[in-house]
Amino acid sequence: MSSSQCFENPPNLSSTCGAGHIEELAGLKTYVTGPSDSKRAVLLIADAFGYEAPKLRKLADKIASAGFLVVVPDFFYGDPIIDFTSPNFNLEAWFKNHGTDKGYEDAKPVIAALKSKGVSAIGAAGFCWGGMVLVKLAGTEDIQAAVILHPGPMTEDEIKAVKIPTAILGAEIDHSSPPEQLKKFGEIMSAKTETPVLQFESYVKIFPGVSHGWSVRYDDDNEFVVKSAEEAQEDTLNWFLKHVK
């Protein structure tokens, strides 16, 4: 996730955006939207800009409108990346404080908290940094389905460990996760489905003409990219409707 693409077209963060509300979940401030009594939930794991990104919350509200309880935790504890170009910003120090292993560990009690509320099926989507967290979760059976969007670097070993229905949505122009690599990951997951014990549905889709981060950091004035983002978001929702029941 060290590619400069990870920080292009940054959002204007807003603590009040979205139709949902903020509550504490497993010790984390969390944007919550959708029916509180739903048995189906979706966890969104943000990119480095965090849970106050308006377009991420807009997607959360869209998924919630399909009947899911959607939660977007602040995995960065109030310390998202605000200005990557600031001379006072130290990317290495930020990563040290906000590693994806820690994100994975922090996600577990969030999932447990959802289950304690009566949720019986959980899907998760992860974006860039969040994709790197989610691939680790997809190697467990804590959740029922995963959508990994324009992730930061993932390893073959992490992909080989995946055991739940997983979709990877990538950009044609992506230095962090090039299309060739994502296609290879897709082949690894497809090969696993040939073994009955390991069978699960998976696919990789590369979106042409768009760059890393486009699904939640699209330029509103670029009609082509907006349509592509909407398609990726629709694919994400459809994956959850199919696998989170």
PDB file of C-alpha atoms in Angstrom:
ATOM      1  CA  MET A   1       0.000   0.000   0.000  1.00  0.00           C
ATOM      2  CA  SER A   2       3.052   2.249  -0.316  1.00  0.00           C
ATOM      3  CA  SER A   3       2.231   3.209  -3.914  1.00  0.00           C
ATOM      4  CA  SER A   4       1.445   6.897  -4.448  1.00  0.00           C
ATOM      5  CA  GLN A   5      -1.794   5.703  -6.106  1.00  0.00           C
ATOM      6  CA  CYS A   6      -3.039   4.838  -2.628  1.00  0.00           C
ATOM      7  CA  PHE A   7      -3.307   8.537  -1.830  1.00  0.00           C
ATOM      8  CA  GLU A   8      -4.650  10.007  -5.074  1.00  0.00           C
ATOM      9  CA  ASN A   9      -7.960  11.897  -5.064  1.00  0.00           C
ATOM     10  CA  PRO A  10      -8.237  11.912  -1.244  1.00  0.00           C
ATOM     11  CA  PRO A  11     -11.704  12.372   0.275  1.00  0.00           C
ATOM     12  CA  ASN A  12     -12.828  15.376   2.254  1.00  0.00           C
ATOM     13  CA  LEU A  13     -13.448  13.593   5.532  1.00  0.00           C
ATOM     14  CA  SER A  14     -16.684  14.349   7.376  1.00  0.00           C
ATOM     15  CA  SER A  15     -17.692  13.083  10.793  1.00  0.00           C
ATOM     16  CA  THR A  16     -21.368  13.804  10.097  1.00  0.00           C
ATOM     17  CA  CYS A  17     -21.855  12.460   6.569  1.00  0.00           C
ATOM     18  CA  GLY A  18     -24.154   9.538   5.810  1.00  0.00           C
ATOM     19  CA  ALA A  19     -27.632   8.406   6.827  1.00  0.00           C
ATOM     20  CA  GLY A  20     -26.354   6.297   9.718  1.00  0.00           C
ATOM     21  CA  HIS A  21     -24.945   7.125  13.129  1.00  0.00           C
ATOM     22  CA  ILE A  22     -21.815   6.614  15.224  1.00  0.00           C
ATOM     23  CA  GLU A  23     -21.725   4.117  18.055  1.00  0.00           C
ATOM     24  CA  GLU A  24     -19.041   2.186  19.854  1.00  0.00           C
ATOM     25  CA  LEU A  25     -18.599  -1.406  18.708  1.00  0.00           C
ATOM     26  CA  ALA A  26     -15.965  -3.625  20.302  1.00  0.00           C
ATOM     27  CA  GLY A  27     -14.257  -0.502  21.637  1.00  0.00           C
ATOM     28  CA  LEU A  28     -14.064   1.210  18.238  1.00  0.00           C
ATOM     29  CA  LYS A  29     -15.995   4.224  17.030  1.00  0.00           C
ATOM     30  CA  THR A  30     -18.114   2.804  14.218  1.00  0.00           C
ATOM     31  CA  TYR A  31     -20.379   4.184  11.527  1.00  0.00           C
ATOM     32  CA  VAL A  32     -23.547   2.068  11.679  1.00  0.00           C
ATOM     33  CA  THR A  33     -26.332   2.078   9.105  1.00  0.00           C
ATOM     34  CA  GLY A  34     -29.235  -0.203   8.212  1.00  0.00           C
ATOM     35  CA  PRO A  35     -31.784  -2.209  10.217  1.00  0.00           C
ATOM     36  CA  SER A  36     -30.424  -2.850  13.723  1.00  0.00           C
ATOM     37  CA  ASP A  37     -32.364  -6.121  13.994  1.00  0.00           C
ATOM     38  CA  SER A  38     -31.056  -7.603  10.735  1.00  0.00           C
ATOM     39  CA  LYS A  39     -29.599 -11.104  10.935  1.00  0.00           C
ATOM     40  CA  ARG A  40     -27.271 -10.247   8.034  1.00  0.00           C
ATOM     41  CA  ALA A  41     -24.396  -7.802   8.448  1.00  0.00           C
ATOM     42  CA  VAL A  42     -21.646  -6.340   6.305  1.00  0.00           C
ATOM     43  CA  LEU A  43     -18.325  -5.054   7.633  1.00  0.00           C
ATOM     44  CA  LEU A  44     -16.577  -2.408   5.516  1.00  0.00           C
ATOM     45  CA  ILE A  45     -12.833  -2.030   6.098  1.00  0.00           C
ATOM     46  CA  ALA A  46     -11.661   1.362   4.865  1.00  0.00           C
ATOM     47  CA  ASP A  47      -8.563   2.395   2.986  1.00  0.00           C
ATOM     48  CA  ALA A  48      -5.982   4.603   4.722  1.00  0.00           C
ATOM     49  CA  PHE A  49      -8.368   7.583   4.749  1.00  0.00           C
ATOM     50  CA  GLY A  50     -10.573   5.866   7.270  1.00  0.00           C
ATOM     51  CA  TYR A  51     -14.224   5.605   8.191  1.00  0.00           C
ATOM     52  CA  GLU A  52     -15.219   9.262   7.718  1.00  0.00           C
ATOM     53  CA  ALA A  53     -14.841   9.148   3.915  1.00  0.00           C
ATOM     54  CA  PRO A  54     -18.212  10.276   2.456  1.00  0.00           C
ATOM     55  CA  LYS A  55     -18.180   7.956  -0.563  1.00  0.00           C
ATOM     56  CA  LEU A  56     -17.417   4.959   1.643  1.00  0.00           C
ATOM     57  CA  ARG A  57     -20.343   5.854   3.902  1.00  0.00           C
ATOM     58  CA  LYS A  58     -22.523   6.365   0.828  1.00  0.00           C
ATOM     59  CA  LEU A  59     -21.691   2.788  -0.202  1.00  0.00           C
ATOM     60  CA  ALA A  60     -22.458   1.602   3.346  1.00  0.00           C
ATOM     61  CA  ASP A  61     -25.888   3.248   3.111  1.00  0.00           C
ATOM     62  CA  LYS A  62     -26.478   1.638  -0.295  1.00  0.00           C
ATOM     63  CA  ILE A  63     -25.721  -1.847   1.048  1.00  0.00           C
ATOM     64  CA  ALA A  64     -27.849  -1.134   4.124  1.00  0.00           C
ATOM     65  CA  SER A  65     -30.818  -0.267   1.904  1.00  0.00           C
ATOM     66  CA  ALA A  66     -30.779  -3.907   0.738  1.00  0.00           C
ATOM     67  CA  GLY A  67     -31.513  -5.047   4.294  1.00  0.00           C
ATOM     68  CA  PHE A  68     -28.033  -5.452   5.771  1.00  0.00           C
ATOM     69  CA  LEU A  69     -26.782  -4.003   9.035  1.00  0.00           C
ATOM     70  CA  VAL A  70     -23.575  -2.288   7.869  1.00  0.00           C
ATOM     71  CA  VAL A  71     -20.695  -1.293  10.136  1.00  0.00           C
ATOM     72  CA  VAL A  72     -17.621   0.770   9.259  1.00  0.00           C
ATOM     73  CA  PRO A  73     -15.238   0.792  12.247  1.00  0.00           C
ATOM     74  CA  ASP A  74     -12.494   3.330  12.836  1.00  0.00           C
ATOM     75  CA  PHE A  75      -9.602   0.872  12.711  1.00  0.00           C
ATOM     76  CA  PHE A  76      -7.158   3.806  12.811  1.00  0.00           C
ATOM     77  CA  TYR A  77      -8.286   5.105  16.221  1.00  0.00           C
ATOM     78  CA  GLY A  78      -8.825   8.667  14.971  1.00  0.00           C
ATOM     79  CA  ASP A  79      -5.559   8.688  13.005  1.00  0.00           C
ATOM     80  CA  PRO A  80      -6.363   8.263   9.298  1.00  0.00           C
ATOM     81  CA  ILE A  81      -4.062   9.675   6.659  1.00  0.00           C
ATOM     82  CA  ILE A  82      -5.130  13.300   6.149  1.00  0.00           C
ATOM     83  CA  ASP A  83      -2.381  14.731   3.963  1.00  0.00           C
ATOM     84  CA  PHE A  84       0.120  12.349   2.444  1.00  0.00           C
ATOM     85  CA  THR A  85       2.159  15.286   1.059  1.00  0.00           C
ATOM     86  CA  SER A  86       2.610  17.081   4.387  1.00  0.00           C
ATOM     87  CA  PRO A  87       6.281  17.370   5.418  1.00  0.00           C
ATOM     88  CA  ASN A  88       5.179  16.429   8.940  1.00  0.00           C
ATOM     89  CA  PHE A  89       3.664  13.139   7.813  1.00  0.00           C
ATOM     90  CA  ASN A  90       5.771  10.009   8.286  1.00  0.00           C
ATOM     91  CA  LEU A  91       4.316   7.132   6.272  1.00  0.00           C
ATOM     92  CA  GLU A  92       6.628   4.539   7.802  1.00  0.00           C
ATOM     93  CA  ALA A  93       5.630   5.550  11.329  1.00  0.00           C
ATOM     94  CA  TRP A  94       1.950   5.513  10.340  1.00  0.00           C
ATOM     95  CA  PHE A  95       2.233   1.966   8.999  1.00  0.00           C
ATOM     96  CA  LYS A  96       4.045   0.899  12.140  1.00  0.00           C
ATOM     97  CA  ASN A  97       1.069   2.116  14.194  1.00  0.00           C
ATOM     98  CA  HIS A  98      -1.554   0.779  11.798  1.00  0.00           C
ATOM     99  CA  GLY A  99      -0.341  -2.529  10.435  1.00  0.00           C
ATOM    100  CA  THR A 100      -2.739  -4.876   8.695  1.00  0.00           C
ATOM    101  CA  ASP A 101      -2.044  -7.588  11.287  1.00  0.00           C
ATOM    102  CA  LYS A 102      -3.400  -5.232  13.939  1.00  0.00           C
ATOM    103  CA  GLY A 103      -6.389  -4.467  11.704  1.00  0.00           C
ATOM    104  CA  TYR A 104      -7.070  -8.182  11.460  1.00  0.00           C
ATOM    105  CA  GLU A 105      -6.888  -8.603  15.237  1.00  0.00           C
ATOM    106  CA  ASP A 106      -9.155  -5.570  15.768  1.00  0.00           C
ATOM    107  CA  ALA A 107     -11.717  -6.936  13.299  1.00  0.00           C
ATOM    108  CA  LYS A 108     -12.241 -10.151  15.269  1.00  0.00           C
ATOM    109  CA  PRO A 109     -13.982  -8.543  18.284  1.00  0.00           C
ATOM    110  CA  VAL A 110     -16.097  -6.448  15.889  1.00  0.00           C
ATOM    111  CA  ILE A 111     -17.315  -9.672  14.269  1.00  0.00           C
ATOM    112  CA  ALA A 112     -17.925 -11.200  17.713  1.00  0.00           C
ATOM    113  CA  ALA A 113     -19.909  -8.122  18.753  1.00  0.00           C
ATOM    114  CA  LEU A 114     -22.120  -8.423  15.672  1.00  0.00           C
ATOM    115  CA  LYS A 115     -22.792 -12.073  16.452  1.00  0.00           C
ATOM    116  CA  SER A 116     -23.657 -11.171  20.040  1.00  0.00           C
ATOM    117  CA  LYS A 117     -26.354  -8.856  18.618  1.00  0.00           C
ATOM    118  CA  GLY A 118     -27.978 -11.823  16.894  1.00  0.00           C
ATOM    119  CA  VAL A 119     -26.322 -11.513  13.488  1.00  0.00           C
ATOM    120  CA  SER A 120     -26.010 -14.963  11.902  1.00  0.00           C
ATOM    121  CA  ALA A 121     -24.236 -14.172   8.615  1.00  0.00           C
ATOM    122  CA  ILE A 122     -21.529 -11.592   7.903  1.00  0.00           C
ATOM    123  CA  GLY A 123     -19.913 -10.379   4.713  1.00  0.00           C
ATOM    124  CA  ALA A 124     -16.988  -7.982   4.480  1.00  0.00           C
ATOM    125  CA  ALA A 125     -15.531  -5.653   1.883  1.00  0.00           C
ATOM    126  CA  GLY A 126     -12.040  -4.194   2.131  1.00  0.00           C
ATOM    127  CA  PHE A 127     -10.476  -1.356   0.164  1.00  0.00           C
ATOM    128  CA  CYS A 128      -6.704  -0.991  -0.362  1.00  0.00           C
ATOM    129  CA  TRP A 129      -5.393  -1.261   3.268  1.00  0.00           C
ATOM    130  CA  GLY A 130      -8.708  -2.865   4.137  1.00  0.00           C
ATOM    131  CA  GLY A 131      -8.249  -5.436   1.369  1.00  0.00           C
ATOM    132  CA  MET A 132      -4.992  -6.535   2.978  1.00  0.00           C
ATOM    133  CA  VAL A 133      -6.830  -6.984   6.278  1.00  0.00           C
ATOM    134  CA  LEU A 134      -9.724  -8.792   4.647  1.00  0.00           C
ATOM    135  CA  VAL A 135      -7.639 -11.409   2.848  1.00  0.00           C
ATOM    136  CA  LYS A 136      -6.505 -12.536   6.307  1.00  0.00           C
ATOM    137  CA  LEU A 137     -10.124 -12.739   7.519  1.00  0.00           C
ATOM    138  CA  ALA A 138     -11.030 -14.723   4.390  1.00  0.00           C
ATOM    139  CA  GLY A 139      -8.679 -17.430   5.641  1.00  0.00           C
ATOM    140  CA  THR A 140     -11.012 -17.963   8.621  1.00  0.00           C
ATOM    141  CA  GLU A 141     -14.643 -18.943   8.889  1.00  0.00           C
ATOM    142  CA  ASP A 142     -15.520 -15.912  11.022  1.00  0.00           C
ATOM    143  CA  ILE A 143     -17.289 -14.368   8.015  1.00  0.00           C
ATOM    144  CA  GLN A 144     -19.294 -15.881   5.180  1.00  0.00           C
ATOM    145  CA  ALA A 145     -18.150 -13.858   2.131  1.00  0.00           C
ATOM    146  CA  ALA A 146     -15.493 -11.335   1.131  1.00  0.00           C
ATOM    147  CA  VAL A 147     -15.098  -8.675  -1.557  1.00  0.00           C
ATOM    148  CA  ILE A 148     -11.547  -7.360  -1.867  1.00  0.00           C
ATOM    149  CA  LEU A 149     -11.375  -4.118  -3.877  1.00  0.00           C
ATOM    150  CA  HIS A 150      -8.124  -2.718  -5.351  1.00  0.00           C
ATOM    151  CA  PRO A 151      -6.109  -4.171  -2.472  1.00  0.00           C
ATOM    152  CA  GLY A 152      -2.640  -3.299  -1.329  1.00  0.00           C
ATOM    153  CA  PRO A 153      -0.047  -6.056  -1.814  1.00  0.00           C
ATOM    154  CA  MET A 154      -1.246  -9.549  -0.897  1.00  0.00           C
ATOM    155  CA  THR A 155       0.744 -12.797  -0.936  1.00  0.00           C
ATOM    156  CA  GLU A 156       0.113 -16.106  -2.662  1.00  0.00           C
ATOM    157  CA  ASP A 157       0.136 -17.796   0.736  1.00  0.00           C
ATOM    158  CA  GLU A 158      -2.692 -15.530   1.906  1.00  0.00           C
ATOM    159  CA  ILE A 159      -4.704 -16.354  -1.212  1.00  0.00           C
ATOM    160  CA  LYS A 160      -4.032 -20.075  -0.796  1.00  0.00           C
ATOM    161  CA  ALA A 161      -5.451 -19.835   2.744  1.00  0.00           C
ATOM    162  CA  VAL A 162      -8.779 -18.348   1.588  1.00  0.00           C
ATOM    163  CA  LYS A 163     -11.704 -20.622   2.465  1.00  0.00           C
ATOM    164  CA  ILE A 164     -14.877 -18.552   1.919  1.00  0.00           C
ATOM    165  CA  PRO A 165     -16.584 -17.130  -1.199  1.00  0.00           C
ATOM    166  CA  THR A 166     -14.272 -14.324  -2.293  1.00  0.00           C
ATOM    167  CA  ALA A 167     -14.437 -11.789  -5.114  1.00  0.00           C
ATOM    168  CA  ILE A 168     -11.477  -9.593  -6.034  1.00  0.00           C
ATOM    169  CA  LEU A 169     -12.283  -6.412  -7.959  1.00  0.00           C
ATOM    170  CA  GLY A 170      -9.186  -4.768  -9.390  1.00  0.00           C
ATOM    171  CA  ALA A 171      -8.205  -1.790 -11.511  1.00  0.00           C
ATOM    172  CA  GLU A 172      -6.425  -2.024 -14.846  1.00  0.00           C
ATOM    173  CA  ILE A 173      -3.992   0.695 -13.693  1.00  0.00           C
ATOM    174  CA  ASP A 174      -2.739  -0.455 -10.309  1.00  0.00           C
ATOM    175  CA  HIS A 175       0.857  -0.534  -9.068  1.00  0.00           C
ATOM    176  CA  SER A 176      -0.058  -2.140  -5.724  1.00  0.00           C
ATOM    177  CA  SER A 177      -1.977  -5.088  -7.206  1.00  0.00           C
ATOM    178  CA  PRO A 178      -1.381  -5.309 -10.975  1.00  0.00           C
ATOM    179  CA  PRO A 179      -4.033  -7.138 -13.038  1.00  0.00           C
ATOM    180  CA  GLU A 180      -1.637  -9.962 -13.925  1.00  0.00           C
ATOM    181  CA  GLN A 181      -1.069 -10.690 -10.251  1.00  0.00           C
ATOM    182  CA  LEU A 182      -4.765 -10.569  -9.403  1.00  0.00           C
ATOM    183  CA  LYS A 183      -5.536 -12.936 -12.279  1.00  0.00           C
ATOM    184  CA  LYS A 184      -2.955 -15.343 -10.892  1.00  0.00           C
ATOM    185  CA  PHE A 185      -4.640 -15.105  -7.493  1.00  0.00           C
ATOM    186  CA  GLY A 186      -7.916 -15.932  -9.221  1.00  0.00           C
ATOM    187  CA  GLU A 187      -6.357 -19.060 -10.724  1.00  0.00           C
ATOM    188  CA  ILE A 188      -5.138 -20.135  -7.283  1.00  0.00           C
ATOM    189  CA  MET A 189      -8.619 -19.762  -5.804  1.00  0.00           C
ATOM    190  CA  SER A 190     -10.255 -21.521  -8.782  1.00  0.00           C
ATOM    191  CA  ALA A 191      -7.891 -24.464  -8.436  1.00  0.00           C
ATOM    192  CA  LYS A 192      -9.015 -24.943  -4.845  1.00  0.00           C
ATOM    193  CA  THR A 193     -12.630 -25.363  -5.934  1.00  0.00           C
ATOM    194  CA  GLU A 194     -11.651 -28.560  -7.754  1.00  0.00           C
ATOM    195  CA  THR A 195     -11.192 -30.174  -4.334  1.00  0.00           C
ATOM    196  CA  PRO A 196     -14.693 -30.914  -2.930  1.00  0.00           C
ATOM    197  CA  VAL A 197     -13.651 -30.329   0.677  1.00  0.00           C
ATOM    198  CA  LEU A 198     -12.340 -26.852  -0.166  1.00  0.00           C
ATOM    199  CA  GLN A 199     -15.077 -25.820  -2.573  1.00  0.00           C
ATOM    200  CA  PHE A 200     -16.156 -22.171  -2.568  1.00  0.00           C
ATOM    201  CA  GLU A 201     -17.099 -19.686  -5.252  1.00  0.00           C
ATOM    202  CA  SER A 202     -14.585 -17.040  -6.279  1.00  0.00           C
ATOM    203  CA  TYR A 203     -13.758 -14.705  -9.122  1.00  0.00           C
ATOM    204  CA  VAL A 204     -11.444 -11.890 -10.149  1.00  0.00           C
ATOM    205  CA  LYS A 205     -12.705  -8.982 -12.255  1.00  0.00           C
ATOM    206  CA  ILE A 206     -10.465  -6.280 -13.681  1.00  0.00           C
ATOM    207  CA  PHE A 207     -12.101  -2.947 -14.489  1.00  0.00           C
ATOM    208  CA  PRO A 208     -10.594  -1.335 -17.595  1.00  0.00           C
ATOM    209  CA  GLY A 209      -9.387   2.245 -17.734  1.00  0.00           C
ATOM    210  CA  VAL A 210      -9.529   2.934 -13.994  1.00  0.00           C
ATOM    211  CA  SER A 211      -6.865   3.306 -11.312  1.00  0.00           C
ATOM    212  CA  HIS A 212      -6.254   1.925  -7.839  1.00  0.00           C
ATOM    213  CA  GLY A 213      -8.804   3.262  -5.331  1.00  0.00           C
ATOM    214  CA  TRP A 214     -11.426   4.157  -7.922  1.00  0.00           C
ATOM    215  CA  SER A 215     -14.409   2.375  -6.318  1.00  0.00           C
ATOM    216  CA  VAL A 216     -14.594   4.770  -3.360  1.00  0.00           C
ATOM    217  CA  ARG A 217     -12.344   7.653  -4.512  1.00  0.00           C
ATOM    218  CA  TYR A 218     -13.769   8.288  -7.959  1.00  0.00           C
ATOM    219  CA  ASP A 219     -13.802  11.766  -9.513  1.00  0.00           C
ATOM    220  CA  ASP A 220     -17.428  12.916  -9.663  1.00  0.00           C
ATOM    221  CA  ASP A 221     -16.716  14.801 -12.898  1.00  0.00           C
ATOM    222  CA  ASN A 222     -15.422  11.708 -14.714  1.00  0.00           C
ATOM    223  CA  GLU A 223     -18.524   9.936 -15.994  1.00  0.00           C
ATOM    224  CA  PHE A 224     -16.616   6.830 -17.121  1.00  0.00           C
ATOM    225  CA  VAL A 225     -14.991   6.306 -13.721  1.00  0.00           C
ATOM    226  CA  VAL A 226     -18.247   7.023 -11.863  1.00  0.00           C
ATOM    227  CA  LYS A 227     -20.034   4.349 -13.911  1.00  0.00           C
ATOM    228  CA  SER A 228     -17.199   1.908 -13.274  1.00  0.00           C
ATOM    229  CA  ALA A 229     -17.351   2.596  -9.531  1.00  0.00           C
ATOM    230  CA  GLU A 230     -21.108   2.068  -9.562  1.00  0.00           C
ATOM    231  CA  GLU A 231     -20.598  -1.268 -11.345  1.00  0.00           C
ATOM    232  CA  ALA A 232     -18.028  -2.362  -8.757  1.00  0.00           C
ATOM    233  CA  GLN A 233     -20.343  -1.355  -5.937  1.00  0.00           C
ATOM    234  CA  GLU A 234     -23.219  -3.250  -7.544  1.00  0.00           C
ATOM    235  CA  ASP A 235     -21.006  -6.326  -7.912  1.00  0.00           C
ATOM    236  CA  THR A 236     -20.123  -6.012  -4.231  1.00  0.00           C
ATOM    237  CA  LEU A 237     -23.755  -5.830  -3.153  1.00  0.00           C
ATOM    238  CA  ASN A 238     -24.733  -8.751  -5.404  1.00  0.00           C
ATOM    239  CA  TRP A 239     -21.969 -10.903  -3.894  1.00  0.00           C
ATOM    240  CA  PHE A 240     -23.374 -10.268  -0.427  1.00  0.00           C
ATOM    241  CA  LEU A 241     -26.960 -10.896  -1.531  1.00  0.00           C
ATOM    242  CA  LYS A 242     -25.825 -14.243  -2.914  1.00  0.00           C
ATOM    243  CA  HIS A 243     -23.557 -15.440  -0.112  1.00  0.00           C
ATOM    244  CA  VAL A 244     -24.620 -13.685   3.106  1.00  0.00           C
ATOM    245  CA  LYS A 245     -27.891 -15.358   4.052  1.00  0.00           C
TER     246      LYS A 245
END
